[in-house]
Each structure stands twice: as structure tokens, then as C-alpha cells.
Short mmCIF file of C-alpha atoms in Angstrom, two decimals:
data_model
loop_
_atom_site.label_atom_id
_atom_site.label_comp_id
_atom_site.label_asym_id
_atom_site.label_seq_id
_atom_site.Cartn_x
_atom_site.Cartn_y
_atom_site.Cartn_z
CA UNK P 1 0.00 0.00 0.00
CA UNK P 2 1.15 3.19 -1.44
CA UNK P 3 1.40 5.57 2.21
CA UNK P 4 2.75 8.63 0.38
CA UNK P 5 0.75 9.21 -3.51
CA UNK P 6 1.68 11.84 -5.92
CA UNK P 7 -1.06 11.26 -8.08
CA UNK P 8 -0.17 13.20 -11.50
CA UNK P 9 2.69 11.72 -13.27
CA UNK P 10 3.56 14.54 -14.74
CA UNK P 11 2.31 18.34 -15.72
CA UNK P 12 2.95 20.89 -18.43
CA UNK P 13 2.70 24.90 -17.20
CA UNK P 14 3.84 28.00 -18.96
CA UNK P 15 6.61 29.53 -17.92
CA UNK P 16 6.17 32.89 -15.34
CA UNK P 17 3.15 31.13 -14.33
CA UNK P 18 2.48 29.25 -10.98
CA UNK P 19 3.43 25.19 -10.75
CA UNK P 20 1.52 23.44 -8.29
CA UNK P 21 2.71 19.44 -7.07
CA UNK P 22 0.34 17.78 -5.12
CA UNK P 23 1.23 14.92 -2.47
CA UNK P 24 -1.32 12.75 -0.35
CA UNK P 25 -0.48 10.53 2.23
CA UNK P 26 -2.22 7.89 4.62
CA UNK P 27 -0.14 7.43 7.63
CA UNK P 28 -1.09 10.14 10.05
CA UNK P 29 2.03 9.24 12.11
CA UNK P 30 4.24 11.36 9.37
CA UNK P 31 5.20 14.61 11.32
CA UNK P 32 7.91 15.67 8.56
CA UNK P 33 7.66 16.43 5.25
CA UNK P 34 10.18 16.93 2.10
CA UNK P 35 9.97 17.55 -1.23
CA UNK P 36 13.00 16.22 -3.85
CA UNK P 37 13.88 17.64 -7.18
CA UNK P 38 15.71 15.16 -9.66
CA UNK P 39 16.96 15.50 -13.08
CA UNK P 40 17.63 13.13 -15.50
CA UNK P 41 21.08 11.29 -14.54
CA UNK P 42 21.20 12.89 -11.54
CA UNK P 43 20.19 11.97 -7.93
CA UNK P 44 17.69 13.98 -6.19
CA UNK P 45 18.68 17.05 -4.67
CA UNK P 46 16.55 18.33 -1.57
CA UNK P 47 14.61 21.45 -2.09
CA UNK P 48 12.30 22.50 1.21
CA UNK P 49 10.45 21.12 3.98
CA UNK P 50 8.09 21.48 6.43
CA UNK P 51 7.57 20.04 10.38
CA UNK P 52 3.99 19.20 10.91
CA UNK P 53 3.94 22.26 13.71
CA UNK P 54 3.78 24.28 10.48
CA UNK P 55 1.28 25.02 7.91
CA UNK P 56 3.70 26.31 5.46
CA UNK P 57 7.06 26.85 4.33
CA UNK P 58 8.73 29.27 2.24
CA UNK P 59 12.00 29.62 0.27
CA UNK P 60 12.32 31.98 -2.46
CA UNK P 61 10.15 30.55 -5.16
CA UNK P 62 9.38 27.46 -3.52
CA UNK P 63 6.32 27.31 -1.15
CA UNK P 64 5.01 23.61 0.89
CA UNK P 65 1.65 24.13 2.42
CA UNK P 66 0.54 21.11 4.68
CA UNK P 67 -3.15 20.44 5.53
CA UNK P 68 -2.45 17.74 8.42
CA UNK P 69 -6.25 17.05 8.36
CA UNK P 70 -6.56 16.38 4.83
CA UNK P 71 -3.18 14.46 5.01
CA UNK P 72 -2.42 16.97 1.89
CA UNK P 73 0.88 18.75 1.12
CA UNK P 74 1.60 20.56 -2.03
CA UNK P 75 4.49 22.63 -3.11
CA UNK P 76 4.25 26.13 -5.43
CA UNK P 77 6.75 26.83 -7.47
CA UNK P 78 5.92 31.12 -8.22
CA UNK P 79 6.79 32.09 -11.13
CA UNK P 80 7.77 28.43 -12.98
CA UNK P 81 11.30 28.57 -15.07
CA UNK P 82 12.38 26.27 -17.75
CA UNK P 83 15.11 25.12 -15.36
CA UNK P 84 12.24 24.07 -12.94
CA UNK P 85 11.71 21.45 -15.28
CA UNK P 86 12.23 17.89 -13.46
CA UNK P 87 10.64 15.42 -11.46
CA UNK P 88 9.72 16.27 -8.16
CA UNK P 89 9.54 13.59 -5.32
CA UNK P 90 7.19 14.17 -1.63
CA UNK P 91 8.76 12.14 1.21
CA UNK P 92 7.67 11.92 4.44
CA UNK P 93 8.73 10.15 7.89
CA UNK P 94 7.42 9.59 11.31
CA UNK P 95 9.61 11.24 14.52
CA UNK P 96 8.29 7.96 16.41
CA UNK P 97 10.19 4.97 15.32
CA UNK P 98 13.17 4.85 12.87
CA UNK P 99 11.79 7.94 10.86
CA UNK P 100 12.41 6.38 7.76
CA UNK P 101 11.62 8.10 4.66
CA UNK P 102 8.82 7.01 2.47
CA UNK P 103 9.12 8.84 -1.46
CA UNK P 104 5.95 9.25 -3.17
CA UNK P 105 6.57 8.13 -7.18
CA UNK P 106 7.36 12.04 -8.70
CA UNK P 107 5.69 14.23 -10.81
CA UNK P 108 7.45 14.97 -14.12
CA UNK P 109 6.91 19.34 -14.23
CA UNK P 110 7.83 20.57 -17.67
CA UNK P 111 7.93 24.36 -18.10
CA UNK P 112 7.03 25.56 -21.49
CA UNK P 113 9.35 28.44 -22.19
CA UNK R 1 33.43 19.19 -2.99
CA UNK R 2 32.58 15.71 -4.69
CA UNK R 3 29.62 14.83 -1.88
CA UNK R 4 27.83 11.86 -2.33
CA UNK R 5 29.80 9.85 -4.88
CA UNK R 6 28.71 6.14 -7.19
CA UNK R 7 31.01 3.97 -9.40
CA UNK R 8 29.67 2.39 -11.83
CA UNK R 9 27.57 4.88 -13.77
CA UNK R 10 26.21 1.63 -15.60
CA UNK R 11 26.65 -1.72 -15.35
CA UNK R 12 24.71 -5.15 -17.64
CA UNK R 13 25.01 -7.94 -15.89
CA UNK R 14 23.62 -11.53 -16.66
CA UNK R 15 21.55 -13.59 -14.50
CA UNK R 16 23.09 -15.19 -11.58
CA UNK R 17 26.46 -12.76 -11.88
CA UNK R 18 27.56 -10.82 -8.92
CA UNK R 19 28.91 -7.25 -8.69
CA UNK R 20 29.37 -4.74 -6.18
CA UNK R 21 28.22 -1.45 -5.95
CA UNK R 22 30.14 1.14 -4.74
CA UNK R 23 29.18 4.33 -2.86
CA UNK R 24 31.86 7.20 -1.06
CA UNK R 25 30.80 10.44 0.52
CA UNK R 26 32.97 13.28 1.66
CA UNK R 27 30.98 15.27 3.86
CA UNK R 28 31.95 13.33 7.01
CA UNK R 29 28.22 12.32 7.49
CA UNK R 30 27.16 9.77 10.06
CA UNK R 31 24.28 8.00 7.63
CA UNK R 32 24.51 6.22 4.67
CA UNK R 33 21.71 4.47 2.67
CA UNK R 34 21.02 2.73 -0.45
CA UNK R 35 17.66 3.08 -2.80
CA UNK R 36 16.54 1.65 -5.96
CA UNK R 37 13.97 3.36 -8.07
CA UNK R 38 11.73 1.61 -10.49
CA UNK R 39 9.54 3.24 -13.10
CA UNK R 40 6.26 4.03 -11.34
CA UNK R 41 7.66 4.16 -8.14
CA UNK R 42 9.34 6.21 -5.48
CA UNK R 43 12.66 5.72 -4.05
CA UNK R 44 12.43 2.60 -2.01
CA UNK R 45 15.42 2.04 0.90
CA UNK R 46 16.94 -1.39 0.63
CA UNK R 47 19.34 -0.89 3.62
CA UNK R 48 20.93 1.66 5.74
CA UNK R 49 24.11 2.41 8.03
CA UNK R 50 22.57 4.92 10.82
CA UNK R 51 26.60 5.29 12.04
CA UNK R 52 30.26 3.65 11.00
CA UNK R 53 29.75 -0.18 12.13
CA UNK R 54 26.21 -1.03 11.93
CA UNK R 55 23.96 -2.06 8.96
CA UNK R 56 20.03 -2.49 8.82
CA UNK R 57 17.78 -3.50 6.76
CA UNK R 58 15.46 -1.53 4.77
CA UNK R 59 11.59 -1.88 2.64
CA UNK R 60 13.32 -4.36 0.23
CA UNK R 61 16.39 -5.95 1.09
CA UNK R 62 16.24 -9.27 -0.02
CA UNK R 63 18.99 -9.81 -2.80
CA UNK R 64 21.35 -7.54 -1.26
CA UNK R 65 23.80 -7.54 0.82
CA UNK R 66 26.15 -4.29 2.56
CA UNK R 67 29.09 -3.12 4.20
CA UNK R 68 29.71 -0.25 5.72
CA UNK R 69 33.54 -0.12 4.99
CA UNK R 70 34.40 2.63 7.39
CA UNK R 71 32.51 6.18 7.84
CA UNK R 72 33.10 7.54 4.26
CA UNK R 73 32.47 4.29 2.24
CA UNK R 74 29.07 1.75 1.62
CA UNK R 75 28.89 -0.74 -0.50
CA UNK R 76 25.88 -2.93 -1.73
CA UNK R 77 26.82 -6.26 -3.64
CA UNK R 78 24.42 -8.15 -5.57
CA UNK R 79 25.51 -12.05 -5.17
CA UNK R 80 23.05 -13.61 -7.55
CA UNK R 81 21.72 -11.19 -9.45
CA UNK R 82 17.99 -11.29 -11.16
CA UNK R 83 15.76 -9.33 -13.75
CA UNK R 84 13.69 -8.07 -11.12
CA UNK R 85 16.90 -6.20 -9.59
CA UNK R 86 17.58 -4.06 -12.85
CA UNK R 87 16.97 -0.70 -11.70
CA UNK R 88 18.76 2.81 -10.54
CA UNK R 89 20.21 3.00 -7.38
CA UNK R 90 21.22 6.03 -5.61
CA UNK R 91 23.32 5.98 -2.38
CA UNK R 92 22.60 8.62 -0.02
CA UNK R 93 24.10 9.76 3.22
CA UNK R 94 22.87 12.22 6.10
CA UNK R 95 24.68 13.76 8.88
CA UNK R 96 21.75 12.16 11.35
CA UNK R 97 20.09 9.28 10.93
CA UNK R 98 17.23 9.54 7.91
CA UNK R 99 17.35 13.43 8.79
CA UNK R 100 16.22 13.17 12.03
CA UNK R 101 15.82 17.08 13.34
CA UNK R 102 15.46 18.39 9.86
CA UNK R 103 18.57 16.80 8.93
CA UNK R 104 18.53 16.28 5.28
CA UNK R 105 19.56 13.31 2.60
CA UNK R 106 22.27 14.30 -0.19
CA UNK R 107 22.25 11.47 -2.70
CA UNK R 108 24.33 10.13 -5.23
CA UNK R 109 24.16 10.45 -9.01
CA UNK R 110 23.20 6.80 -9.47
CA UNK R 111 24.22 3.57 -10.83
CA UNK R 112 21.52 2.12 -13.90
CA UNK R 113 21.71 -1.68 -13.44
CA UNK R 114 20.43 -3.87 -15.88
CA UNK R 115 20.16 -8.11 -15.66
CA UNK R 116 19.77 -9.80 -18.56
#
């Protein structure tokens, strides 16, 4: 069973406009939250996250809102660049236990120039 | 400042050969892990090294095996390998154990594997 979903394999927006990833998860143990950004032949590189104390996050473009009661996190990327282009991975883990990381599958954002 | 480092880049194996995967970080963290990532999935951990000496196992370790050569280096061997184990791995490593605190993973390039 699939505990963190990124339901859209991929999306297409227009660059200067707003990119919005969506993330769902089941476990309501998860109490940290991070998003991934990986391009192709690379590993992922680690782009923001949020405690669950928090509703959201900011860096620069890059915003994670969490809605703990919806089990719903999604990240905005304001205004979208061709170089935003990638796939973007959710992870989350638990603080009790071994706070293991559980990826969702990615969404593949393309940013038409 | 290399980071999280993989050799090989690529590797075809046949069924039932062995190889091992190699993995080096420079960033003098404590954690090391290994994923694979299939096509329709996320990252899935097949084992981890929360500090120099000790090795765990992960969501899918069967097939695998590890060492945790000293701090910098982890290795992940494949003694048998199988079709089902072509995939990208990525090593990873974190200062605390799976980013505990807001500790974060920094992760490898990869290694594409493919079993014929």
C-alpha cells in the first residue's frame, strides 16, 4: 500500500506562471515532510520542507503548504522557469520509530518556455 | 566538494552474476543508505548504516547484501543477481540518521543496473 501518492505523473505549465505538485499521504504518524527535485542522470537534490507544527514553508520561489487534516501537502513553485523542469519527489517520515523516509513516485513538471 | 559519490555509472550484468556497488561520501556524514527506483515508483530504501559499524535492513532488502567499509564508504553487492533487480540506485548519506531534526539526505548520481 502506497502511504505517500503523488497522483499526477507529470504536468505541463507556462513559464512565469504558478506550478503546483500535489502529495497525499495515509499514515497520520508522518510529522515531517520533504519535497526532492531530480533531473535526469542525476540523484535527487533536496529542495524545502516542512515540520507538521507548520502550515507552510517558504524559500524563495518554492512554497510547501501542509493540511495535516486532509493528510495533503503541495508545493508552489511562483513564477515556474524552464530550469524548474524535473521530477519532483514528496517524502515523508514519522519522529516515532526509525523515521524512515517514504518517497511518493514524482511528478514529471515541464515548463514551457 | 565531490559529496555523495557512485562507481559504476552503468553496469549489464547476466543472470546469476555478482557485482558490487560502490558508494563514497565526503561530507563526514554519520548516515549512509542505499535506494533503488523503479519506473512508477518512489525511491524505495533497501538498507541503511545509521553510524560507522552497523547495517540495517530496509523496505526491500532481499537480494542484497552491505558493508559499511568505514565512515566515508558503503557498499551494496548483488551475489546472484535477477531481472527483477535491474533498476537505478542512488546511495545517499545524512549527517543524522534519515534526517532526524530536519537533517537532510544528499544522494548520489546513481548507478543504472540492468540483468539480462
Amino acid at each position: 500500500d502506497q502511504q505517500v501518492k503523488q497522483n499526477s505523473p507529470s504536468l505541463s505549465v507556462q513559464e512565469g506562471r504558478i506550478s503546483i505538485l500535489n502529495c497525499d499521504y495515509t499514515n497520520s504518524m508522518f510529522d515531517y515532510f520533504l519535497w526532492y527535485k531530480k533531473y535526469p542522470a542525476e540523484g535527487p537534490t533536496f529542495l524545502i520542507s516542512i515540520s507538521s507544527i507548520k502550515d507552510k514553508n517558504e524559500d524563495g520561489r518554492f512554497t510547501v503548504f501542509l493540511n495535516k487534516s486532509a493528510k495533503h501537502l503541495s508545493l508552489h513553485i511562483v513564477p515556474s522557469q524552464p530550469g524548474d523542469s524535473a521530477v519532483y519527489f514528496c517524502a515523508a517520515s514519522a519522529a516515532s520509530g526509525t523515521y524512515k523516509y517514504i518517497f511518493g513516485t514524482g511528478t514529471r513538471l515541464k515548463v514551457l518556455a | 566538494n565531490a559529496g555523495v559519490t557512485q562507481t559504476p555509472k552503468f553496469q549489464v550484468l547476466k543472470t546469476g552474476q555478482s557485482m558490487t556497488l560502490q558508494c563514497a561520501q565526503d561530507m563526514n556524514h554519520n548516515s549512509m543508505y542505499w535506494y533503488r527506483q523503479d519506473p512508477g515508483m518512489g525511491l524505495r530504501l533497501i538498507y541503511y548504516s545509521a553510524s560507522e559499524g552497523t547495517t540495517d535492513k530496509g523496505e526491500v532488502p532481499n537480494g542484497y547484501n552491505v558493508s559499511r567499509l568505514n565512515k566515508r564508504e558503503f557498499s551494496l553487492r548483488l551475489e546472484s543477481a535477477a531481472p527483477s533487480q535491474t533498476s537505478v540506485y542512488f546511495c545517499a548519506s545524512s549527517e543524522t540518521v534519515f534526517g532526524a531534526a530536519g537533517d537532510t539526505q544528499y544522494f548520489g548520481p546513481g548507478t543504472r543496473l540492468t540483468v539480462l
